[in-house]
PDB file of C-alpha atoms in Angstrom:
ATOM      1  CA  UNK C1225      -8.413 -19.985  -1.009  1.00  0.00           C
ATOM      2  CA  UNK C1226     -12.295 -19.699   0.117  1.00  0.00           C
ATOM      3  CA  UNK C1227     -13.101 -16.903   2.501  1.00  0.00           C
ATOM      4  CA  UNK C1228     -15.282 -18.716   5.260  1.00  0.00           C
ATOM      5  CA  UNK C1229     -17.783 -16.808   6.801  1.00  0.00           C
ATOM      6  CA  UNK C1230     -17.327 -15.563  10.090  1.00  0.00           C
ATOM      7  CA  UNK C1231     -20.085 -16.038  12.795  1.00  0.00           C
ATOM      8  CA  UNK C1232     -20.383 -13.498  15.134  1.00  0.00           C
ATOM      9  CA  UNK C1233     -22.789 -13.085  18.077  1.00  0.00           C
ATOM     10  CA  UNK C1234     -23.374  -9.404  19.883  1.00  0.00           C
ATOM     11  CA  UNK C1235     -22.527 -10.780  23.504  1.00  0.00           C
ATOM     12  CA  UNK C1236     -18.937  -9.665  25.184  1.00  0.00           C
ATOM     13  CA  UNK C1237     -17.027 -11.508  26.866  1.00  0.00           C
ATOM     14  CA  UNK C1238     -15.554 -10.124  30.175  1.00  0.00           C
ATOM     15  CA  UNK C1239     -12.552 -11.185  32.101  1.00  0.00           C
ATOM     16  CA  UNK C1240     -11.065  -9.774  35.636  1.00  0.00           C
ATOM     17  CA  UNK C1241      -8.667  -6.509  35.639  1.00  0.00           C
ATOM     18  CA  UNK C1242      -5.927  -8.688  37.429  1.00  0.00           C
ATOM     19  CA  UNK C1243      -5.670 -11.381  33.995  1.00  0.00           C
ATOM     20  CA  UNK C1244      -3.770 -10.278  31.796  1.00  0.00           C
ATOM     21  CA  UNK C1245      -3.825 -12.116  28.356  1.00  0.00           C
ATOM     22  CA  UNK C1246      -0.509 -12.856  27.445  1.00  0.00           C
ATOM     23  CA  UNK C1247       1.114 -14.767  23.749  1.00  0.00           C
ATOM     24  CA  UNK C1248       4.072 -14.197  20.969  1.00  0.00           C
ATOM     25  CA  UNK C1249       4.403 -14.684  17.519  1.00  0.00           C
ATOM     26  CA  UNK C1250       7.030 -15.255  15.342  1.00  0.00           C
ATOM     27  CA  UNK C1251       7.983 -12.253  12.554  1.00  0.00           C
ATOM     28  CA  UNK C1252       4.733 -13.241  10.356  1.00  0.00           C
ATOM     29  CA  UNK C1253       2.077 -13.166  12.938  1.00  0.00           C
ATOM     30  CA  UNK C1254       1.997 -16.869  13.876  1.00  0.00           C
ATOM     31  CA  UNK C1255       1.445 -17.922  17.110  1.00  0.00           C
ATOM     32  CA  UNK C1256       4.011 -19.397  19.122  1.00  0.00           C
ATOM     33  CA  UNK C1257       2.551 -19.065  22.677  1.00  0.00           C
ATOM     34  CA  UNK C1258      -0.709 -18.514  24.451  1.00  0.00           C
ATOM     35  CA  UNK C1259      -1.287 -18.362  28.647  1.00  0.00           C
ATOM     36  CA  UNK C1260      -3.756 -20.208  30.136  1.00  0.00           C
ATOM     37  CA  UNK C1261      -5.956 -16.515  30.633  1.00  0.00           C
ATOM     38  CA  UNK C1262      -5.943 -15.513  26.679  1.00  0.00           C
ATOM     39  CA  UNK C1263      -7.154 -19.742  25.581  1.00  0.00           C
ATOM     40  CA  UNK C1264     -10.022 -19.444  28.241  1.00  0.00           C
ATOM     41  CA  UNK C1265     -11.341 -15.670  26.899  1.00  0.00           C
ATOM     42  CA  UNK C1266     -11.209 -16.508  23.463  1.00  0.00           C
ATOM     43  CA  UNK C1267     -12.490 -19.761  23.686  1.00  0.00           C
ATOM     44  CA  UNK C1268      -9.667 -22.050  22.190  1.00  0.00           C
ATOM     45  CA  UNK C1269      -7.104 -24.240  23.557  1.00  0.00           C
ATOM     46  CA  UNK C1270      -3.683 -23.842  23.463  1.00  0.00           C
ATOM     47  CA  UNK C1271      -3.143 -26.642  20.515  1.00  0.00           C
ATOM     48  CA  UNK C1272      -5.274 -24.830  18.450  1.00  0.00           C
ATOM     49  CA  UNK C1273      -3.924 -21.084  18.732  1.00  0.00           C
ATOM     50  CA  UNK C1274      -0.358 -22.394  18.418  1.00  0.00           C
ATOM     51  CA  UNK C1275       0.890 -22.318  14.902  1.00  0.00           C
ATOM     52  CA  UNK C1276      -1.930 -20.297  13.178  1.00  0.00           C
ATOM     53  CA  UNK C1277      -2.170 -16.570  12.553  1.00  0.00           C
ATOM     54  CA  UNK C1278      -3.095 -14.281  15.252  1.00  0.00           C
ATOM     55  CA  UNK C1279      -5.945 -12.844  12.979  1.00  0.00           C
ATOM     56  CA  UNK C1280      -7.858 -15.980  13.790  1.00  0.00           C
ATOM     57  CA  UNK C1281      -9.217 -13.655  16.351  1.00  0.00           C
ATOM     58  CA  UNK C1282      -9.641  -9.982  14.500  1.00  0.00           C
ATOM     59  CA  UNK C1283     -12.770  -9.138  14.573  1.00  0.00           C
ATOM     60  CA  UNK C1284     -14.661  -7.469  11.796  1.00  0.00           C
ATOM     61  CA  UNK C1285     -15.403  -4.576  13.574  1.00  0.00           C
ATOM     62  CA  UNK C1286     -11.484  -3.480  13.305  1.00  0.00           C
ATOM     63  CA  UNK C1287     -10.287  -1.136  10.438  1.00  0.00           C
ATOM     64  CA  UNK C1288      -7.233  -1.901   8.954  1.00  0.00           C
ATOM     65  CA  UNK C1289      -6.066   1.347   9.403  1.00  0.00           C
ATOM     66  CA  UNK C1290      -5.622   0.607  13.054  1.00  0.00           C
ATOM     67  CA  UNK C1291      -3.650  -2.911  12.264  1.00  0.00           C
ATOM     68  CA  UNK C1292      -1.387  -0.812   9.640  1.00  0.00           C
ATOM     69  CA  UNK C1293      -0.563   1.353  12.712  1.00  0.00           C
ATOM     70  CA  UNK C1294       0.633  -1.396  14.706  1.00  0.00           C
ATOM     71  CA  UNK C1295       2.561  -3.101  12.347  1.00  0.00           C
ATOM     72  CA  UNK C1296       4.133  -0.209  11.297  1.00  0.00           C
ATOM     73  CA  UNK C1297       5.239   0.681  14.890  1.00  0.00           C
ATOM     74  CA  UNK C1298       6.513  -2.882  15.438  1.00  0.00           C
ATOM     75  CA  UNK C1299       8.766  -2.990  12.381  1.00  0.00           C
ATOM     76  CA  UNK C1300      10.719  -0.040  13.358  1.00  0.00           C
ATOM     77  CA  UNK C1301      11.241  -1.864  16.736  1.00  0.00           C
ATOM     78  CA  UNK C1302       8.681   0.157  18.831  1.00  0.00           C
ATOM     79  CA  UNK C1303       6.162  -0.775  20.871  1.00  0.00           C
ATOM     80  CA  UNK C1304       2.438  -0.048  20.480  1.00  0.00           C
ATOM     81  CA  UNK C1305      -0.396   0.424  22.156  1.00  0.00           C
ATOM     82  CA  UNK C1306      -4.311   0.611  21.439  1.00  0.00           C
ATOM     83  CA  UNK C1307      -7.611  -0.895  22.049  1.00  0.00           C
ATOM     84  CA  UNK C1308      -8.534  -3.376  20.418  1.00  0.00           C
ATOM     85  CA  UNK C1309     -12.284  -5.582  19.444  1.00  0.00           C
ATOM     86  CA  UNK C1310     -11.029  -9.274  19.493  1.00  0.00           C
ATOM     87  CA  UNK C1311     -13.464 -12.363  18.419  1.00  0.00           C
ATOM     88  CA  UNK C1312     -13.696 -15.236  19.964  1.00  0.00           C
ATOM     89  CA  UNK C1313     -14.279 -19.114  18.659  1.00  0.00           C
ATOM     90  CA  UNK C1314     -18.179 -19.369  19.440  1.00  0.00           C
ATOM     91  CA  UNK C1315     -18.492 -15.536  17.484  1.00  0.00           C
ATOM     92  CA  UNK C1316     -18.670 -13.963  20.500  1.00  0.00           C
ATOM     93  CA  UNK C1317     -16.369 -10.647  21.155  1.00  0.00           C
ATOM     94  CA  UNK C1318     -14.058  -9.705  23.906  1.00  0.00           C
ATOM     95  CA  UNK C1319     -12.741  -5.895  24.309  1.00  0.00           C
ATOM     96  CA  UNK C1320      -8.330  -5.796  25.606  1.00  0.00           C
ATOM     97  CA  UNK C1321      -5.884  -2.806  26.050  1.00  0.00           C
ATOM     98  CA  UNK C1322      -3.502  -4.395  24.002  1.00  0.00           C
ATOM     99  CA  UNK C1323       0.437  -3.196  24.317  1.00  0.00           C
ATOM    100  CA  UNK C1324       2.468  -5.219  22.051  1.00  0.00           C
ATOM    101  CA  UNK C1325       6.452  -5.028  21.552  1.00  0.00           C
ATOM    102  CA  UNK C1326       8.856  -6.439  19.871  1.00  0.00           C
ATOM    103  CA  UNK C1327      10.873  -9.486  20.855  1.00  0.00           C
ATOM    104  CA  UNK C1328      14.643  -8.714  20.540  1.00  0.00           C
ATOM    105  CA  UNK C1329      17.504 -11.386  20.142  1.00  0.00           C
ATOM    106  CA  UNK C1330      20.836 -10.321  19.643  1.00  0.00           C
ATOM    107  CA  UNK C1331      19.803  -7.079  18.863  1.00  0.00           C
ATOM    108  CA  UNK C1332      17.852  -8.078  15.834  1.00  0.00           C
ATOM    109  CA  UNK C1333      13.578  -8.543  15.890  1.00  0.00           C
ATOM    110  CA  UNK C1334      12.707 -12.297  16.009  1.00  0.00           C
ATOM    111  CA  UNK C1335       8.741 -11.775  17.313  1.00  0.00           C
ATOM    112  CA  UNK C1336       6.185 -10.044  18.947  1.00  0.00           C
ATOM    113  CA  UNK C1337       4.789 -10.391  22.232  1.00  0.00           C
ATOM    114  CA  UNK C1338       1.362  -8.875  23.117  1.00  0.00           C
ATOM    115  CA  UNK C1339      -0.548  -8.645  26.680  1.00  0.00           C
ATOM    116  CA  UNK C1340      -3.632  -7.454  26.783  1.00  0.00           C
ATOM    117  CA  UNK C1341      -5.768  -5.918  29.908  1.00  0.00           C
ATOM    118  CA  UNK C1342      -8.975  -5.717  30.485  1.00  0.00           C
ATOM    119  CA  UNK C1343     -10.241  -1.850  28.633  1.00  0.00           C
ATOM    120  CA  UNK C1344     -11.976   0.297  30.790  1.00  0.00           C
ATOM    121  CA  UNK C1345     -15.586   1.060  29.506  1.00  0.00           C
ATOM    122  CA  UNK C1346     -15.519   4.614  28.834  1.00  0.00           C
ATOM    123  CA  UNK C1347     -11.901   3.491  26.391  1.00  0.00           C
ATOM    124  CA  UNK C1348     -14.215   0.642  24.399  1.00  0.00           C
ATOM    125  CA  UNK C1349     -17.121   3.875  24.135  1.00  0.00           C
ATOM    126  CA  UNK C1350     -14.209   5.802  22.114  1.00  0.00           C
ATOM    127  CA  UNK C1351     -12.724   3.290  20.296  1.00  0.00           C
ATOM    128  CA  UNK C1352     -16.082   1.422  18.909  1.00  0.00           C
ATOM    129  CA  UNK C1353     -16.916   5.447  17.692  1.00  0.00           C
ATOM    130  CA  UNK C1354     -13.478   5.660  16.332  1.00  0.00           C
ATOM    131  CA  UNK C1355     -13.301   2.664  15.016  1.00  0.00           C
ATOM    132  CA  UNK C1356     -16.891   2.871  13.287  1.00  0.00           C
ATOM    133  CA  UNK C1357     -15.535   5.984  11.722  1.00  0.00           C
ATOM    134  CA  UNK C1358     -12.670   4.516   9.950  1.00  0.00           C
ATOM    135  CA  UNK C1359     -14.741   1.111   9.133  1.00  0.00           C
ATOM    136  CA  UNK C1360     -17.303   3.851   6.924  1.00  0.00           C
ATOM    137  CA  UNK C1361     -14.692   5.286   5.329  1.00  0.00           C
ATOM    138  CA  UNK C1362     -13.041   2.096   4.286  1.00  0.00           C
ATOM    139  CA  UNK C1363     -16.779   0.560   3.066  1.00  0.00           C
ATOM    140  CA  UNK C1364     -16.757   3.921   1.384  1.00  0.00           C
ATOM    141  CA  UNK C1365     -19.649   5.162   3.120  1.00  0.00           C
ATOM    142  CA  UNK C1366     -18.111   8.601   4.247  1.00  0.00           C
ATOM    143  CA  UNK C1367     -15.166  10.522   2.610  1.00  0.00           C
ATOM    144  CA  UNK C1368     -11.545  11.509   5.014  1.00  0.00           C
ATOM    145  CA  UNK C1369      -9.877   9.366   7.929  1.00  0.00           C
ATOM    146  CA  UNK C1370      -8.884  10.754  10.880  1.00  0.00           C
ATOM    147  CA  UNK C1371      -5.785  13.235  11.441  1.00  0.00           C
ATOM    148  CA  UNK C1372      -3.073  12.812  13.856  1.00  0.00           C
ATOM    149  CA  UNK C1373      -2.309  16.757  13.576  1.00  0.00           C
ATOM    150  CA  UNK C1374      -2.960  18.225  16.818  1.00  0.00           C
ATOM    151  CA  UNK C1375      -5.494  21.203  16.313  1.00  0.00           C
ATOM    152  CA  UNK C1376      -4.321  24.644  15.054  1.00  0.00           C
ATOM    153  CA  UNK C1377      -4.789  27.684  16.232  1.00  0.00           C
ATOM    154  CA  UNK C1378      -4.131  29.283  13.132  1.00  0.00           C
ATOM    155  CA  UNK C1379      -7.244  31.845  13.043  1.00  0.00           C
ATOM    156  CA  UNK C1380      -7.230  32.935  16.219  1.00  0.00           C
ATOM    157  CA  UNK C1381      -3.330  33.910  15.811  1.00  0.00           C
ATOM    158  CA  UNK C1382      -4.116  35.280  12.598  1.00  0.00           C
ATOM    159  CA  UNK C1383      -6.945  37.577  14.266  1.00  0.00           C
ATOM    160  CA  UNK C1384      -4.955  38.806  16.630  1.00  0.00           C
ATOM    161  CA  UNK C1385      -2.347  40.102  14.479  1.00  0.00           C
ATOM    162  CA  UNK C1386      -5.419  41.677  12.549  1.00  0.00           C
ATOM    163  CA  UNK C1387      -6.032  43.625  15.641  1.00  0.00           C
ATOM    164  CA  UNK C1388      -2.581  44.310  16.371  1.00  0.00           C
ATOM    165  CA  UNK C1389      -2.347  45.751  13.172  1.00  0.00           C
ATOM    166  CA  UNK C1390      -5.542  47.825  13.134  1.00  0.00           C
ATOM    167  CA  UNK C1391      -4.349  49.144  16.337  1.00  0.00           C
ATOM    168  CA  UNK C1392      -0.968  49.623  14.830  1.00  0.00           C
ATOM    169  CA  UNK C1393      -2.727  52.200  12.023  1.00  0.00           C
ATOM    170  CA  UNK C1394      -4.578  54.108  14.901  1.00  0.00           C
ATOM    171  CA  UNK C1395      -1.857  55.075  16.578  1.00  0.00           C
ATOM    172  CA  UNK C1396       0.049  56.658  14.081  1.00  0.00           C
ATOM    173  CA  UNK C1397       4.096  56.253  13.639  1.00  0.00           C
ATOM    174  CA  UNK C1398       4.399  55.218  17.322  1.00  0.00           C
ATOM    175  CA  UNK C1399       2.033  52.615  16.895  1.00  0.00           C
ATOM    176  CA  UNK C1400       4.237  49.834  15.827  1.00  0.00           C
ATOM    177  CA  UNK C1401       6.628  50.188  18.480  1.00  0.00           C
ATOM    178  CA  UNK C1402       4.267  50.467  21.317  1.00  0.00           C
ATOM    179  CA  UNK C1403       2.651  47.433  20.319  1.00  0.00           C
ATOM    180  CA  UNK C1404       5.574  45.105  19.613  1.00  0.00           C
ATOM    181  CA  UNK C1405       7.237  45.578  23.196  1.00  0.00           C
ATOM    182  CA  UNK C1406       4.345  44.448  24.922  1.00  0.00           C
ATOM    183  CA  UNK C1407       4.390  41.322  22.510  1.00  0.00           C
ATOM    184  CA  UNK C1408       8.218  40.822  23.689  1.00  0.00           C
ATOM    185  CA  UNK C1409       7.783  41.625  26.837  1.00  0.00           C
ATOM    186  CA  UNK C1410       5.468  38.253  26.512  1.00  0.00           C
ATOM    187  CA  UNK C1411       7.353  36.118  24.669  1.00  0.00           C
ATOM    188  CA  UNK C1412      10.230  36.664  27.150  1.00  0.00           C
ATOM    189  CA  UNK C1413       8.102  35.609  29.984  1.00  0.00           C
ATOM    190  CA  UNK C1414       6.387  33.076  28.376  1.00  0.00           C
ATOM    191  CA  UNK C1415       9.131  31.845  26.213  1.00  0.00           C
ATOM    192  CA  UNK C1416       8.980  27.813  27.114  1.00  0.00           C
ATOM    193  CA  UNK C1417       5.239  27.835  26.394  1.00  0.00           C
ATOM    194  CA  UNK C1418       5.616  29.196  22.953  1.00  0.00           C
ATOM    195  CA  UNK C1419       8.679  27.747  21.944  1.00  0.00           C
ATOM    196  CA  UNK C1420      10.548  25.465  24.351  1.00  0.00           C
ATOM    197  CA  UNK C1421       7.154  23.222  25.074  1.00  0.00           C
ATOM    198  CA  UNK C1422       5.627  23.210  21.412  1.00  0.00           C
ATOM    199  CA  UNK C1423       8.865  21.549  20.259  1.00  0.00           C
ATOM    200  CA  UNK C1424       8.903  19.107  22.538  1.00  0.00           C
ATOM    201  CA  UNK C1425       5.830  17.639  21.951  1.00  0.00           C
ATOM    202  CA  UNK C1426       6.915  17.529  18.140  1.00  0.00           C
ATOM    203  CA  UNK C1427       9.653  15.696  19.345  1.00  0.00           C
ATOM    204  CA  UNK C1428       7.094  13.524  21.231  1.00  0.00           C
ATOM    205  CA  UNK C1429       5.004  13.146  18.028  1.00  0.00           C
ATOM    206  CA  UNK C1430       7.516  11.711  15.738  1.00  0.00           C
ATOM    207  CA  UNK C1431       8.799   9.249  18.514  1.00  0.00           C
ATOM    208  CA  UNK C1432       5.867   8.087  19.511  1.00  0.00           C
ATOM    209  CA  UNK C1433       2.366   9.501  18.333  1.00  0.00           C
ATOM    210  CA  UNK C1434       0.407   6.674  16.837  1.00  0.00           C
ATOM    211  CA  UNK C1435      -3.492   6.356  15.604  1.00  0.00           C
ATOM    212  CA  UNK C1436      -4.737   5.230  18.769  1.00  0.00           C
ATOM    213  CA  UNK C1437      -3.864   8.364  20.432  1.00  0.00           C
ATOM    214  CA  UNK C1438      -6.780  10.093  19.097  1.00  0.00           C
ATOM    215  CA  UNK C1439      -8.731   7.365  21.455  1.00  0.00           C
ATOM    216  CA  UNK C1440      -6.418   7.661  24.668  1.00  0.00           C
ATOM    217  CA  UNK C1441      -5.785  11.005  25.243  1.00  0.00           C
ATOM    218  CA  UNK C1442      -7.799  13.184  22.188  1.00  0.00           C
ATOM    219  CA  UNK C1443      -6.437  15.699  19.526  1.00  0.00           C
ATOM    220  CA  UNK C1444      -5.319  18.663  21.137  1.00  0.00           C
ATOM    221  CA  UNK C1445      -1.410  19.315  21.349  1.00  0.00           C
ATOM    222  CA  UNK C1446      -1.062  18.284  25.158  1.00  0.00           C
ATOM    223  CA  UNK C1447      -2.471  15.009  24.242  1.00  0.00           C
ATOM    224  CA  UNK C1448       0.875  13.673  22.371  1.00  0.00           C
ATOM    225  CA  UNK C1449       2.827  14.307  25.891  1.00  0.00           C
ATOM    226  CA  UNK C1450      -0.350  12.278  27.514  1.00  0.00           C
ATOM    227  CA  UNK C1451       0.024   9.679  25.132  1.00  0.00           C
ATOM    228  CA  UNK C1452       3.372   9.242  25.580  1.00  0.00           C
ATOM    229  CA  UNK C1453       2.612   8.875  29.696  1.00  0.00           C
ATOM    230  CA  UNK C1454       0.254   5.696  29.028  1.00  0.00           C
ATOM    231  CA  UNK C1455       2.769   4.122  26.610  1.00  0.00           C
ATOM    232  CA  UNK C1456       5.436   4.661  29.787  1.00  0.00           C
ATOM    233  CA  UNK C1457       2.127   3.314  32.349  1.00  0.00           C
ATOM    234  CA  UNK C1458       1.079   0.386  29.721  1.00  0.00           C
ATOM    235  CA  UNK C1459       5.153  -0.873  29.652  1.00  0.00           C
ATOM    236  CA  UNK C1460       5.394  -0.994  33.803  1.00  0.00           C
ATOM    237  CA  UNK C1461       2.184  -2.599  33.949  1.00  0.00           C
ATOM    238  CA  UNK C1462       3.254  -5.267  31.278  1.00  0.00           C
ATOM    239  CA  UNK C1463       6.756  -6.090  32.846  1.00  0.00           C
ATOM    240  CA  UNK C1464       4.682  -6.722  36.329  1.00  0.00           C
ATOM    241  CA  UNK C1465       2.460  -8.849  34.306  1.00  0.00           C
ATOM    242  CA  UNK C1466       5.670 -10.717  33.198  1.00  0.00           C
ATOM    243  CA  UNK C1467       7.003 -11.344  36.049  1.00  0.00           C
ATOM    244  CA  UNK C1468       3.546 -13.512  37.339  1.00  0.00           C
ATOM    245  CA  UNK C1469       4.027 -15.043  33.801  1.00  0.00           C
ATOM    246  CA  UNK C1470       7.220 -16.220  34.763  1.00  0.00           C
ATOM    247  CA  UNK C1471       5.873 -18.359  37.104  1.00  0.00           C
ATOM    248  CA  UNK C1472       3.765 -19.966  35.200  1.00  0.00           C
ATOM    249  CA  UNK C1473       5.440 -20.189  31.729  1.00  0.00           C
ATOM    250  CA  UNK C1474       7.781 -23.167  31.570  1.00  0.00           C
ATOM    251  CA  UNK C1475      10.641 -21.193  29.219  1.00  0.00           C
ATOM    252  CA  UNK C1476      10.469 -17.494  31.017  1.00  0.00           C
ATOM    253  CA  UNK C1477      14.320 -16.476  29.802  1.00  0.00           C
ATOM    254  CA  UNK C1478      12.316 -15.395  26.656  1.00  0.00           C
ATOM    255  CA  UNK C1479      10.239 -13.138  28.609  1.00  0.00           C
ATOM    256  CA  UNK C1480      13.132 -11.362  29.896  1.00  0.00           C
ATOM    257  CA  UNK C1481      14.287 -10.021  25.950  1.00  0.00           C
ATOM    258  CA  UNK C1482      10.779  -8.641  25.480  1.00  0.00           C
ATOM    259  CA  UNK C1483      11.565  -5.489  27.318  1.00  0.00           C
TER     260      UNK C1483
END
């Protein structure tokens, strides 16, 4: 099959913070409904989203890392969040907050459903640097991805116990025991901050930590738990959205199995 050659022209598209673009797709990725906000914003009608591929509006600008995030999410029946550079028919662009979930029937995965927001400008500042990033190193340009390890504090831990020890040596015999009360005197008092809270947010991380954390909330250890927060935000704001889509949608009982 021919690759065609995408047109694209440097001009986004805006939309108001109260539309939310809303459609589904079956298990492959093809289209099986589009509202009224998402056919005006992207610049097609409704008979010509439904039935293709919803990367008839990727645009170029996305790595694949970041789509190999989200499909990875969805087929272990989680929901995902992250921003996201759409095209639209005349090659013109259009930046969402994209939260997309699987659709559940009878306990099994028969879709997708995505609504998009409109992303705040300081998000699409992140995720166009991110997302430049990971475009380089896929055109080979520049060598490593990006990590979803929360940063270490490895040196500075292994600096103090440098100067522990040092201090240790100084003070003779005694020294050891004079310097490991005050250490448990510590870790009694701050016992959930060393080891209740750290494992936590590793509990946190393998639930829920994703790529696009590293553009919502950053890279320090905190940020998983802040993460997790928008997910919680991005899912009430979506089953609001839902329940104006009812309204309009003629078939809403599917709607109601998204959640």
């Amino acid at each position: 099959m021919k690759k065609t050659q995408v047109h694209l022209i440097d001009e986004e598209v805006d939309f108001p913070a109260n539309e939310q673009l809303v459609s589904t797709t079956d298990l492959q990725g093809v289209i099986t409904y589009a509202n009224d906000h998402f056919c005006r914003v992207a610049g097609y009608s409704r008979a010509e989203l439904i039935g293709q591929h919803h990367n008839m509006v990727r645009h170029p600008d996305m790595p694949k890392a970041a789509f190999a995030d989200l499909w990875g999410k969805l087929k272990q029946g989680k929901p995902w969040r992250g921003m996201v550079k759409n095209r639209c028919k005349d090659g013109r662009y259009y930046w969402v907050d994209a939260y997309v979930t699987p659709i559940f029937e009878q306990g099994r995965i028969n879709g997708y459903q995505s609504v998009r927001s409109r992303a705040a400008p300081e998000m699409k500042a992140v995720a166009g640097r991110t997302y430049a990033r990971l475009k380089s190193v896929e055109r080979g340009e520049r060598k490593g991805g990006l990590s979803l390890r929360p940063m270490r504090h490895g040196l500075a831990i292994v600096g103090v116990l440098l100067m522990l020890a040092g201090g240790a040596y100084l003070m003779g015999p005694w020294g050891p025991l004079f310097t490991l009360l005050p250490l448990l005197w510590l870790a009694l008092i701050y016992r959930d901050t060393l080891i209740t809270t750290p494992r936590y947010l590793r509990q946190l991380a393998d639930e829920y930590d994703s790529l696009t954390r590293l553009i919502y909330s950053g890279e320090d250890a905190s940020a998983i738990a802040d993460f997790h927060i928008k997910l919680l935000q991005a899912r009430i704001r979506t089953v609001l959205g839902r329940v104006d889509e009812w309204t309009m949608r003629p078939s809403p009982c599917r709607i109601s199995r998204c959640i």
